GROMACS .gro file of C-alpha atoms in nm:
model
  385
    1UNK     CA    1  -2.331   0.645   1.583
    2UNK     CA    2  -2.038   0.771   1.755
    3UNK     CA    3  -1.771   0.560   1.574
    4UNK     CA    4  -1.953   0.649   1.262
    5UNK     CA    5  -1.981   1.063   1.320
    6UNK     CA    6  -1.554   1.033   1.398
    7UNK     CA    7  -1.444   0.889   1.085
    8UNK     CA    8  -1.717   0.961   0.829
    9UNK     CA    9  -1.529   1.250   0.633
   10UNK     CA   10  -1.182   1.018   0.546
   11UNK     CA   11  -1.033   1.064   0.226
   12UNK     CA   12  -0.710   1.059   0.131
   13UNK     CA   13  -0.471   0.750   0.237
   14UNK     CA   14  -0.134   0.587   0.257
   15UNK     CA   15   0.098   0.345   0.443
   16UNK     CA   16   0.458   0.368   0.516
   17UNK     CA   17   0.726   0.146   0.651
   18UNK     CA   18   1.052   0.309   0.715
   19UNK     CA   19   1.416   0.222   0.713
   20UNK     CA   20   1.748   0.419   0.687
   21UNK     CA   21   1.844   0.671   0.459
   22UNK     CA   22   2.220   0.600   0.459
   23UNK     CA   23   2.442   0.849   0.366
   24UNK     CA   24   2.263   1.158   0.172
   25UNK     CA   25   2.430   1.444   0.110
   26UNK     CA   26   2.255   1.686  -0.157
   27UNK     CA   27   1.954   1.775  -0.370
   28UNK     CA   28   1.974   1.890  -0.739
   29UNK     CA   29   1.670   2.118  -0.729
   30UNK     CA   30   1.723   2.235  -1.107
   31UNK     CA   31   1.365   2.187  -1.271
   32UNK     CA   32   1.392   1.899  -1.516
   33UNK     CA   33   1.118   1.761  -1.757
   34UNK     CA   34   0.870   1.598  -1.613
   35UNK     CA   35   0.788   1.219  -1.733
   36UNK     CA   36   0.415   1.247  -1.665
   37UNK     CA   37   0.155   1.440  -1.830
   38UNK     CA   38  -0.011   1.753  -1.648
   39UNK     CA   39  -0.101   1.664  -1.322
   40UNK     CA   40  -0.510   1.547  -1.232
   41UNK     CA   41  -0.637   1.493  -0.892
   42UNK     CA   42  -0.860   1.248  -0.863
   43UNK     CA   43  -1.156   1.301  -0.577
   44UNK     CA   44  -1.186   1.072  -0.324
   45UNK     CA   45  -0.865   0.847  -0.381
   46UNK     CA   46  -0.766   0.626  -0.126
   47UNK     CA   47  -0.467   0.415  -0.101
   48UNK     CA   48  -0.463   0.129   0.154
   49UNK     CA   49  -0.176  -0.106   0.253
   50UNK     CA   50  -0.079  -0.312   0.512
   51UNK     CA   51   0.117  -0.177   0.817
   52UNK     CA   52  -0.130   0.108   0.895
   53UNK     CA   53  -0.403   0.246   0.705
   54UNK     CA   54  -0.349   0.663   0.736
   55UNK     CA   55  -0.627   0.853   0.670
   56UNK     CA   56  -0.655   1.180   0.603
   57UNK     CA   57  -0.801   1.288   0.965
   58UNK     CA   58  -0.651   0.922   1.135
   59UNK     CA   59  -0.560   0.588   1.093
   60UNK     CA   60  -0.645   0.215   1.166
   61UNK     CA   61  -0.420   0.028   1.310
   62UNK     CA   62  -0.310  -0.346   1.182
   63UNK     CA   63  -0.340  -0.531   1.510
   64UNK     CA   64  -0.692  -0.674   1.655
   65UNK     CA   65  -0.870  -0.561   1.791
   66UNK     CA   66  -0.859  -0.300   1.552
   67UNK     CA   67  -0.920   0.060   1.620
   68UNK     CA   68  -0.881   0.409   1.459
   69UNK     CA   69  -0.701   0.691   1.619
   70UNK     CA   70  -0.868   1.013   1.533
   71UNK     CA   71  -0.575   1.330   1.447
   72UNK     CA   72  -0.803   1.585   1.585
   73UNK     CA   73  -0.780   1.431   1.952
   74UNK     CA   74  -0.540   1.214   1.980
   75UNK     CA   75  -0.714   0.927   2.098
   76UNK     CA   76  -0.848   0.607   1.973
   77UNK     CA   77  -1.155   0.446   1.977
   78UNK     CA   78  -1.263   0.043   1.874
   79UNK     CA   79  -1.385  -0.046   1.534
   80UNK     CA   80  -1.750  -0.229   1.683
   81UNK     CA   81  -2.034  -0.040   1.728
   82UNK     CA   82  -2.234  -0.322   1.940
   83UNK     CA   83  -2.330  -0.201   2.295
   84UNK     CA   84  -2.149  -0.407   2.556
   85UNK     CA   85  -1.906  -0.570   2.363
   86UNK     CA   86  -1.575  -0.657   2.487
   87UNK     CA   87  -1.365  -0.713   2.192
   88UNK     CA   88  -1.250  -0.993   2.292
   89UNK     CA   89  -1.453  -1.276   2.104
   90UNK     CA   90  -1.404  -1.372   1.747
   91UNK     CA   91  -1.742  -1.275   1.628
   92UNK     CA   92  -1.666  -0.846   1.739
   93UNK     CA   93  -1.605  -0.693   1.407
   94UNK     CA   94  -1.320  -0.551   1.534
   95UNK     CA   95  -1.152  -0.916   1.464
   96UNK     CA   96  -1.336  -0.984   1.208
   97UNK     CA   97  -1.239  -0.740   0.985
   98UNK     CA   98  -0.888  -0.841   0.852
   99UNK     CA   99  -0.520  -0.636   0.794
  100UNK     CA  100  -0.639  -0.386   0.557
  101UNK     CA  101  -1.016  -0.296   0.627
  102UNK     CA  102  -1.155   0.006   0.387
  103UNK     CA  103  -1.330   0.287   0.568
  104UNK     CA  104  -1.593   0.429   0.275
  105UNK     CA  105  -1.915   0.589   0.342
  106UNK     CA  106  -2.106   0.424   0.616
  107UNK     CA  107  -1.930   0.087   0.596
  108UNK     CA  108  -1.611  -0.111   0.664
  109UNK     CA  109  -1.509  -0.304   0.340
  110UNK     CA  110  -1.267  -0.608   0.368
  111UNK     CA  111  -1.177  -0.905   0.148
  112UNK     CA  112  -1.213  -1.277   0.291
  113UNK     CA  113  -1.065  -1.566   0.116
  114UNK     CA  114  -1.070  -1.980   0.140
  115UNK     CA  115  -0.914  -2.142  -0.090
  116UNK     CA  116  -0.814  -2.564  -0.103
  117UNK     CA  117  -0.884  -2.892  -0.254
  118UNK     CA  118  -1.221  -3.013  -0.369
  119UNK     CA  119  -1.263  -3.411  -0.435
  120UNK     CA  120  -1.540  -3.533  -0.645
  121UNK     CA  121  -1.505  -3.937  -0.683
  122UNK     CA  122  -1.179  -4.005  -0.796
  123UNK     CA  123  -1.106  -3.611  -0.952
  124UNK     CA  124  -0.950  -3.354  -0.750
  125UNK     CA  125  -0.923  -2.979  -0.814
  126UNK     CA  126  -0.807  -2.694  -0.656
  127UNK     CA  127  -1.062  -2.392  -0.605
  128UNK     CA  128  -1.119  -2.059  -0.450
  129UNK     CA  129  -1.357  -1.891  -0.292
  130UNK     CA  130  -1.342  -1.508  -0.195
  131UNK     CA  131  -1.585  -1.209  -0.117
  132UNK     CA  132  -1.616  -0.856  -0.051
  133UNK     CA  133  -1.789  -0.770   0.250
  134UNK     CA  134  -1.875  -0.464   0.480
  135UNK     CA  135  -1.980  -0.387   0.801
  136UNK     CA  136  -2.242  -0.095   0.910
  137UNK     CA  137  -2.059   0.160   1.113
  138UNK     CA  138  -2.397   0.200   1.329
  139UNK     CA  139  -2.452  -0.135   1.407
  140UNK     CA  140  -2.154  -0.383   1.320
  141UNK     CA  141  -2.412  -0.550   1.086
  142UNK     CA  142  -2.205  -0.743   0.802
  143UNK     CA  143  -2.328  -0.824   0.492
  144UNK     CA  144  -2.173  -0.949   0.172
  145UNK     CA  145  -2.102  -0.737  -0.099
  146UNK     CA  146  -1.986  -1.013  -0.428
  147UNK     CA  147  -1.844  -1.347  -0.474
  148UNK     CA  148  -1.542  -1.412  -0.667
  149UNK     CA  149  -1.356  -1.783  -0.765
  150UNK     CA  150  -1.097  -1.674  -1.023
  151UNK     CA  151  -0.844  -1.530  -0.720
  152UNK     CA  152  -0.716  -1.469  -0.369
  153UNK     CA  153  -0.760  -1.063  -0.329
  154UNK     CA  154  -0.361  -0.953  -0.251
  155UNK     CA  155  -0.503  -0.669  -0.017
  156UNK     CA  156  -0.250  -0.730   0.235
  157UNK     CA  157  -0.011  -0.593  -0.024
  158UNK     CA  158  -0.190  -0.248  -0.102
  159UNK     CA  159  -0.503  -0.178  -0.263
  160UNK     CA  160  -0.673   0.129  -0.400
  161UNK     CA  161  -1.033   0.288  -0.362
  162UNK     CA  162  -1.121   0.612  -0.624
  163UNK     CA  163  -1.462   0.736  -0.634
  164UNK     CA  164  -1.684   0.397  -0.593
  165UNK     CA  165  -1.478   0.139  -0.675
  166UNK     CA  166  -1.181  -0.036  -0.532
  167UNK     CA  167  -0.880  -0.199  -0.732
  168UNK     CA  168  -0.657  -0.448  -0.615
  169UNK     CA  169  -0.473  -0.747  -0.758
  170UNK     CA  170  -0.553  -1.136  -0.715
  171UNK     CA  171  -0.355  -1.440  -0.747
  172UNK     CA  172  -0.428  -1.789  -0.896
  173UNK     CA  173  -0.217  -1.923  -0.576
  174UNK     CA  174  -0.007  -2.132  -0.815
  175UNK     CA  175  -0.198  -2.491  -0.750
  176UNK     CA  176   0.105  -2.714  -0.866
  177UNK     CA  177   0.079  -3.134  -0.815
  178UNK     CA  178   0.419  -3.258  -0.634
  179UNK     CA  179   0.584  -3.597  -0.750
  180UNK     CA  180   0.312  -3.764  -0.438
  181UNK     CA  181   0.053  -3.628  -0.571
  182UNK     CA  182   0.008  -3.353  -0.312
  183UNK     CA  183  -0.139  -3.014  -0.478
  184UNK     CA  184   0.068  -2.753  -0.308
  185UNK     CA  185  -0.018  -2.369  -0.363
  186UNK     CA  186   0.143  -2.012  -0.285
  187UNK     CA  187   0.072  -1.668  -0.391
  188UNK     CA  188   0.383  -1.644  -0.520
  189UNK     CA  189   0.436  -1.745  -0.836
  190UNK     CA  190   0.185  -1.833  -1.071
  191UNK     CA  191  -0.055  -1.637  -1.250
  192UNK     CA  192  -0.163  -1.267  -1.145
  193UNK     CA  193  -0.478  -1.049  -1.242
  194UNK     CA  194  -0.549  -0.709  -1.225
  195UNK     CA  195  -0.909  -0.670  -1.079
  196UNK     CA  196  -1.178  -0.433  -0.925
  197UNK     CA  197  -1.519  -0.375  -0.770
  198UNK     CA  198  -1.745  -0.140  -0.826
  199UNK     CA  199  -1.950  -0.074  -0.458
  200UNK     CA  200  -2.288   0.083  -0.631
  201UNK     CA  201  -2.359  -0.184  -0.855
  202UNK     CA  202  -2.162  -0.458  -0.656
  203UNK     CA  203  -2.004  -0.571  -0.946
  204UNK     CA  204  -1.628  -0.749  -0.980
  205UNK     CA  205  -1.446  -0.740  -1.311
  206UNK     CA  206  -1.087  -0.916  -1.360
  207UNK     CA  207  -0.942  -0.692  -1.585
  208UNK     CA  208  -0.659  -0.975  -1.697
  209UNK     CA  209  -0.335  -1.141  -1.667
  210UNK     CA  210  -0.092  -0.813  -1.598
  211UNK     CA  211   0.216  -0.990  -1.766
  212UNK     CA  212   0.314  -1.320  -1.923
  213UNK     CA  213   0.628  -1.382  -1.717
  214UNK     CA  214   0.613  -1.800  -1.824
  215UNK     CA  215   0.934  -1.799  -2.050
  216UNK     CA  216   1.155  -1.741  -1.721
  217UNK     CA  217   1.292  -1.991  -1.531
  218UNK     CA  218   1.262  -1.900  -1.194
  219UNK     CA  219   0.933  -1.682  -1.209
  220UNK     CA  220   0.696  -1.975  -1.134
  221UNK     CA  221   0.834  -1.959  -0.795
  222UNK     CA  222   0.898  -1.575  -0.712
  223UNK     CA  223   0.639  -1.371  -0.906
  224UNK     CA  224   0.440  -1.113  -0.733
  225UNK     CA  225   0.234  -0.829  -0.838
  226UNK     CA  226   0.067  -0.572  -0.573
  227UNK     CA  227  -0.112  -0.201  -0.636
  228UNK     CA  228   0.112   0.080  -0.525
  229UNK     CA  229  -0.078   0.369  -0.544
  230UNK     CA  230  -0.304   0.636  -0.746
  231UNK     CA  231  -0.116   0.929  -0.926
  232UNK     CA  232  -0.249   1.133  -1.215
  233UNK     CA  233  -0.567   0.965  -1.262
  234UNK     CA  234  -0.363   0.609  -1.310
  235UNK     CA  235  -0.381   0.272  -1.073
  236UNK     CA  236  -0.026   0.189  -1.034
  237UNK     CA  237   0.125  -0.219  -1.003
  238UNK     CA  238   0.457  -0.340  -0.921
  239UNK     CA  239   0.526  -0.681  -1.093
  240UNK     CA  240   0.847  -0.851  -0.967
  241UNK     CA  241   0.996  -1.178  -1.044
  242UNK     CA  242   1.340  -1.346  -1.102
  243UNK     CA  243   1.448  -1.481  -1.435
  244UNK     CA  244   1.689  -1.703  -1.238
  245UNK     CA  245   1.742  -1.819  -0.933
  246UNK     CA  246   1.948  -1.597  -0.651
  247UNK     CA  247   2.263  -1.802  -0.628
  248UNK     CA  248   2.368  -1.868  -0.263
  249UNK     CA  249   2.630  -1.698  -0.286
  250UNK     CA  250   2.530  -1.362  -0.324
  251UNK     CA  251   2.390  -1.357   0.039
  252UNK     CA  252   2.601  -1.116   0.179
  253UNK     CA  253   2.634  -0.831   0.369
  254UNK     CA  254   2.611  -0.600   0.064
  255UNK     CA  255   2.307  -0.813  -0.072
  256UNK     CA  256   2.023  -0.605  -0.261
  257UNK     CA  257   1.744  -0.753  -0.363
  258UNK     CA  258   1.686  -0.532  -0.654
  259UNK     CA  259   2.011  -0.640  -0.811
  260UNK     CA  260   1.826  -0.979  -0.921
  261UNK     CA  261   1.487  -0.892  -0.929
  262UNK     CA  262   1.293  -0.737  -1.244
  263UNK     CA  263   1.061  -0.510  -1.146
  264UNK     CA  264   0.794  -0.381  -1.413
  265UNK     CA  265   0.593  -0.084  -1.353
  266UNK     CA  266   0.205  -0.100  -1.480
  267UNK     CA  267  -0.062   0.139  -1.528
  268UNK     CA  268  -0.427   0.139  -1.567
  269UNK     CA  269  -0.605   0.407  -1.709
  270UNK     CA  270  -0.904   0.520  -1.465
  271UNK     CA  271  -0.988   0.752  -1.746
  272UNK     CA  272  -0.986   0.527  -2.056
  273UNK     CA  273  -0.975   0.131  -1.891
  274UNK     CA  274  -0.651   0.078  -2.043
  275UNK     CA  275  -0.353  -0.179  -1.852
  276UNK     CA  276  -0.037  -0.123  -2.011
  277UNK     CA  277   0.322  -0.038  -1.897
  278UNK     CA  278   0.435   0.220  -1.785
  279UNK     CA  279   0.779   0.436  -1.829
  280UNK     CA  280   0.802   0.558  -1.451
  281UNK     CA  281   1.002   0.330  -1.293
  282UNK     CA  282   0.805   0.173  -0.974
  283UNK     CA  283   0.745   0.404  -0.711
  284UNK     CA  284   0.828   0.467  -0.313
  285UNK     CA  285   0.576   0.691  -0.247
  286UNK     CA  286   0.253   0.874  -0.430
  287UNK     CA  287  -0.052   1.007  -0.433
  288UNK     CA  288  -0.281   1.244  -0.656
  289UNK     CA  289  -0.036   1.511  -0.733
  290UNK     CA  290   0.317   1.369  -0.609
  291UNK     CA  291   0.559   1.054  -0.802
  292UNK     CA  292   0.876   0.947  -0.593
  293UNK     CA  293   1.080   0.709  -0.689
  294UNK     CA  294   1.488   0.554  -0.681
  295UNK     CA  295   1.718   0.601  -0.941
  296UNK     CA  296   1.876   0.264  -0.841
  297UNK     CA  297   2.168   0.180  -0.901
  298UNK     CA  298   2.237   0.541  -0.917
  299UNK     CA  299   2.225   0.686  -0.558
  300UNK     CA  300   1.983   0.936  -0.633
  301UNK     CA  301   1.602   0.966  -0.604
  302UNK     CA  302   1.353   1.150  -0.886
  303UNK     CA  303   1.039   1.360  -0.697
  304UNK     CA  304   0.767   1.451  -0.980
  305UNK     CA  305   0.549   1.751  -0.799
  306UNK     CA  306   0.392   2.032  -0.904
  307UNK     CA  307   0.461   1.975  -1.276
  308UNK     CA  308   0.826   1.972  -1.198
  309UNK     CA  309   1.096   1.714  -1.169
  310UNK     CA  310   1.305   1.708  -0.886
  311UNK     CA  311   1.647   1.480  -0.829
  312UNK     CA  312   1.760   1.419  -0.493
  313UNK     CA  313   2.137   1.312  -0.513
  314UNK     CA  314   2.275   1.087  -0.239
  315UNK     CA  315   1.984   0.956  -0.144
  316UNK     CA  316   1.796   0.622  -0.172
  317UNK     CA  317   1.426   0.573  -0.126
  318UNK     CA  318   1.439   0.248  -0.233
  319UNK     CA  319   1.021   0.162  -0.062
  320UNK     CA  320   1.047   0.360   0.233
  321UNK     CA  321   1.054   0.761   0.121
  322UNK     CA  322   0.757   0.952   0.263
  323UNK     CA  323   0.660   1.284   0.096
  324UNK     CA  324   0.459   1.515   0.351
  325UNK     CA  325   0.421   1.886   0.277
  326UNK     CA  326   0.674   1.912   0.043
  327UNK     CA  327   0.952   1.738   0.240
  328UNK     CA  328   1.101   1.407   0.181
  329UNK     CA  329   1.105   1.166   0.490
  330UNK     CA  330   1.289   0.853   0.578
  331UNK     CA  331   1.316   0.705   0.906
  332UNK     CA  332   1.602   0.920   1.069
  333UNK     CA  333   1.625   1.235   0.831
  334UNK     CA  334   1.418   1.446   0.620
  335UNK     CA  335   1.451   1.681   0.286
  336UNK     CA  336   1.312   1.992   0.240
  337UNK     CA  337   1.262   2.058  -0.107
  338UNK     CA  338   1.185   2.428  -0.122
  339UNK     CA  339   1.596   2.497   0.048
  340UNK     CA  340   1.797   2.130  -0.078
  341UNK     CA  341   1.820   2.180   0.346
  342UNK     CA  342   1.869   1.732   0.515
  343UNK     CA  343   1.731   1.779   0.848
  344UNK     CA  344   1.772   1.478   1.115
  345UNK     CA  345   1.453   1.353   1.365
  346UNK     CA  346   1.655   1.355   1.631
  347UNK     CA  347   1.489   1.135   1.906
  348UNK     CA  348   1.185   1.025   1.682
  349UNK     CA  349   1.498   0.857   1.436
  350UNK     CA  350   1.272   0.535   1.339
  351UNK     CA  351   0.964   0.664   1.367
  352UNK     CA  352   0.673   0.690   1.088
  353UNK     CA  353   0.634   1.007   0.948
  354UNK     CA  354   0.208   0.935   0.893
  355UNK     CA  355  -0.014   1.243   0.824
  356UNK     CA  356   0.025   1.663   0.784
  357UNK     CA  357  -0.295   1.771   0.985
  358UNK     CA  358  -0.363   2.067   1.124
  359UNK     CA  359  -0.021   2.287   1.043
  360UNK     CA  360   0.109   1.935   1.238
  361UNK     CA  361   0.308   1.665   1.151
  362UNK     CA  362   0.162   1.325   1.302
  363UNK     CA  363   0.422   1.063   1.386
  364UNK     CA  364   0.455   0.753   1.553
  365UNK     CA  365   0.650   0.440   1.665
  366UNK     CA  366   0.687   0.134   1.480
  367UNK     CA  367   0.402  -0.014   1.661
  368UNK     CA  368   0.148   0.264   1.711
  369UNK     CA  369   0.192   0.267   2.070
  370UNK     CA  370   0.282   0.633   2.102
  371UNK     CA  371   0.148   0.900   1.878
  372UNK     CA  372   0.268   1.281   1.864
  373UNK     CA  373   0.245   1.596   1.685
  374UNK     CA  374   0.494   1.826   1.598
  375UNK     CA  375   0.448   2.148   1.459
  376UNK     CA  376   0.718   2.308   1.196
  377UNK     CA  377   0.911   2.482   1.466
  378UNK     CA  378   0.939   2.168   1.641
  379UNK     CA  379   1.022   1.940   1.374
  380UNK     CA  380   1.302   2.177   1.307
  381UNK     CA  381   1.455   2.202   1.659
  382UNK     CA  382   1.537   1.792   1.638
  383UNK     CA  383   1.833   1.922   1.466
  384UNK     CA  384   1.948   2.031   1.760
  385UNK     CA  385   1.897   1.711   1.974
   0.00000   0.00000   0.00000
């Protein structure tokens, strides 16, 4: 009962991973247009990706055993509720529970997954096999919630929970027959749904193929599609591929990824069911009531907040910006959007920018080893260090 009373009111959630912010010299605060309609939060929306999964009030961390470190204390506590346990076995739930479990209501939700090759006589055929299940926060009792055989669940990627139901995408794993006869499989490349589950009725829908990408060469082997995030009552999904191969050649120091890959931006409608693209390009950071993205190759960024549109010149977010109470946050500097004011971290330069709780800012190292908070004053003084 203990684990369950310390994390039953979680809401809100994101991940981050950081790098640097290069170079950044100003902000462009000048109100533009925004590109979305009028901004909707959406109760209870969760967003949970691999790294860490931050909470509103804490987070879980990604290594096993797993545990959740409550804000309001500053400690952490294991995810098993069975008296006596050590952890240590591979039937605790605390190892059982894979690298992005879902904290909702009473219960841990996570996705497991088998997948292979089935012989029948002389016919072979590739199949999968994955579930939904959750585990009782009072008693580390798991049960299974559905059964699925059209996917592998890409949770490890990001997935998103709003009101009852979680959405998250799912991949064919690309069974292909080499000239031995040897079916090989990846989830990259292939064939990619968009798919969900709704946890009162227990029921999974695949929603479809997001895009046809079949009429490039070189999607077949670098294809991926993952949920980003919730903003303005839409599921967001980045779908990447190459239409031809990276030559070898362009592995150099000055090598960017994006300058090969295409990356689509998708939508679904929580309101009306609808998948379709979307005009925002694909997003760094969001969440109910906040859009930040790179203007890449431009070296600016766009911030949509508050029914305004903001332009950060000079700097980059490329996956890593972070918006916390109306600052932008990379791994060595910040931007404060109400002055156009960069600000350094000082000696927490690297470190994850996870939560504003509590007139705090929580960070932490790259690992979760050591957690602090800083209040306003103090995140100001790194300046000075």
């Amino acid at each position: 009962m203990k684990m369950k009373k310390s994390i039953f009111t979680l809401l809100a959630a994101l991940t981050i991973i950081f790098t640097g912010c290069g170079e950044n010299k100003s902000i462009d605060k000048s109100p533009q247009k925004s590109n979305s309609n009028s901004i909707a939060s959406i109760n209870n929306s969760t967003y949970i990706k691999t790294s860490q999964n931050v909470y509103s009030q804490g987070f879980i961390s990604n290594t096993k055993p797993h545990w959740y470190f409550d804000f309001a204390t500053m400690k952490k506590m294991i995810l098993c509720s069975k008296p006596n346990c050590t952890h240590n076995s591979s039937d605790c739930i605390s190892n059982v529970i894979g690298d992005t479990p879902i904290i909702h209501g009473d219960y841990i939700y996570y996705f497991t997954s088998e997948s292979g090759i089935k012989e029948e006589k002389e016919k072979r055929e590739y199949y999968i096999k994955s579930s939904l299940n959750r585990c009782s926060l009072d008693s580390s009792n798991i049960e299974k919630i559905v059964e699925f055989t059209d996917c592998v669940p890409r949770d490890f990627d990001g997935c998103a929970l709003t009101g009852n139901t979680i959405y998250f995408c799912g991949d064919d794993m690309n069974p292909t027959e080499d000239e031995y006869g040897n079916i090989l499989s990846s989830n990259v490349g292939g064939k990619h749904y968009f798919c969900s589950i709704d946890l009162s009725t227990r029921e999974y829908t695949n929603h479809g193929l997001i895009y046809n990408d079949k009429q490039y060469s070189a999607a077949n082997s670098s294809s991926t599609a993952k949920v980003t995030g919730v903003y303005n009552s839409q599921v967001y999904i980045e779908y990447s591929f190459l239409k031809e191969k990276i030559p070898q050649t362009a592995y150099n120091e000055n090598f960017d990824a994006r300058d090969y890959f295409t990356i689509l931006n998708f939508t679904y409608d929580l309101n009306t069911g609808e998948l379709k693209q979307s005009e925002l390009p694909s997003a760094s950071f969001m969440n109910d009531d906040s859009y930040l993205y790179s203007n890449y190759p431009d070296k600016s960024s766009t911030l949509i907040y508050g029914g305004e549109t903001f332009v950060i010149k000079g700097l980059d977010v490329e996956i890593y910006g972070r918006f916390v109470n109306k600052k932008i946050f990379m791994n060595d500097c910040w931007y404060d959007i109400n002055d156009s004011s960069k600000h350094t971290l000082g000696k927490y330069k690297g470190w994850n920018i996870l939560s504003f709780y509590d007139d705090s800012y929580i960070v932490s190292n790259s690992n979760c080893t050591e957690v602090v908070k800083l209040t306003e004053d103090e995140l100001l003084s790194l300046d000075k260090d």
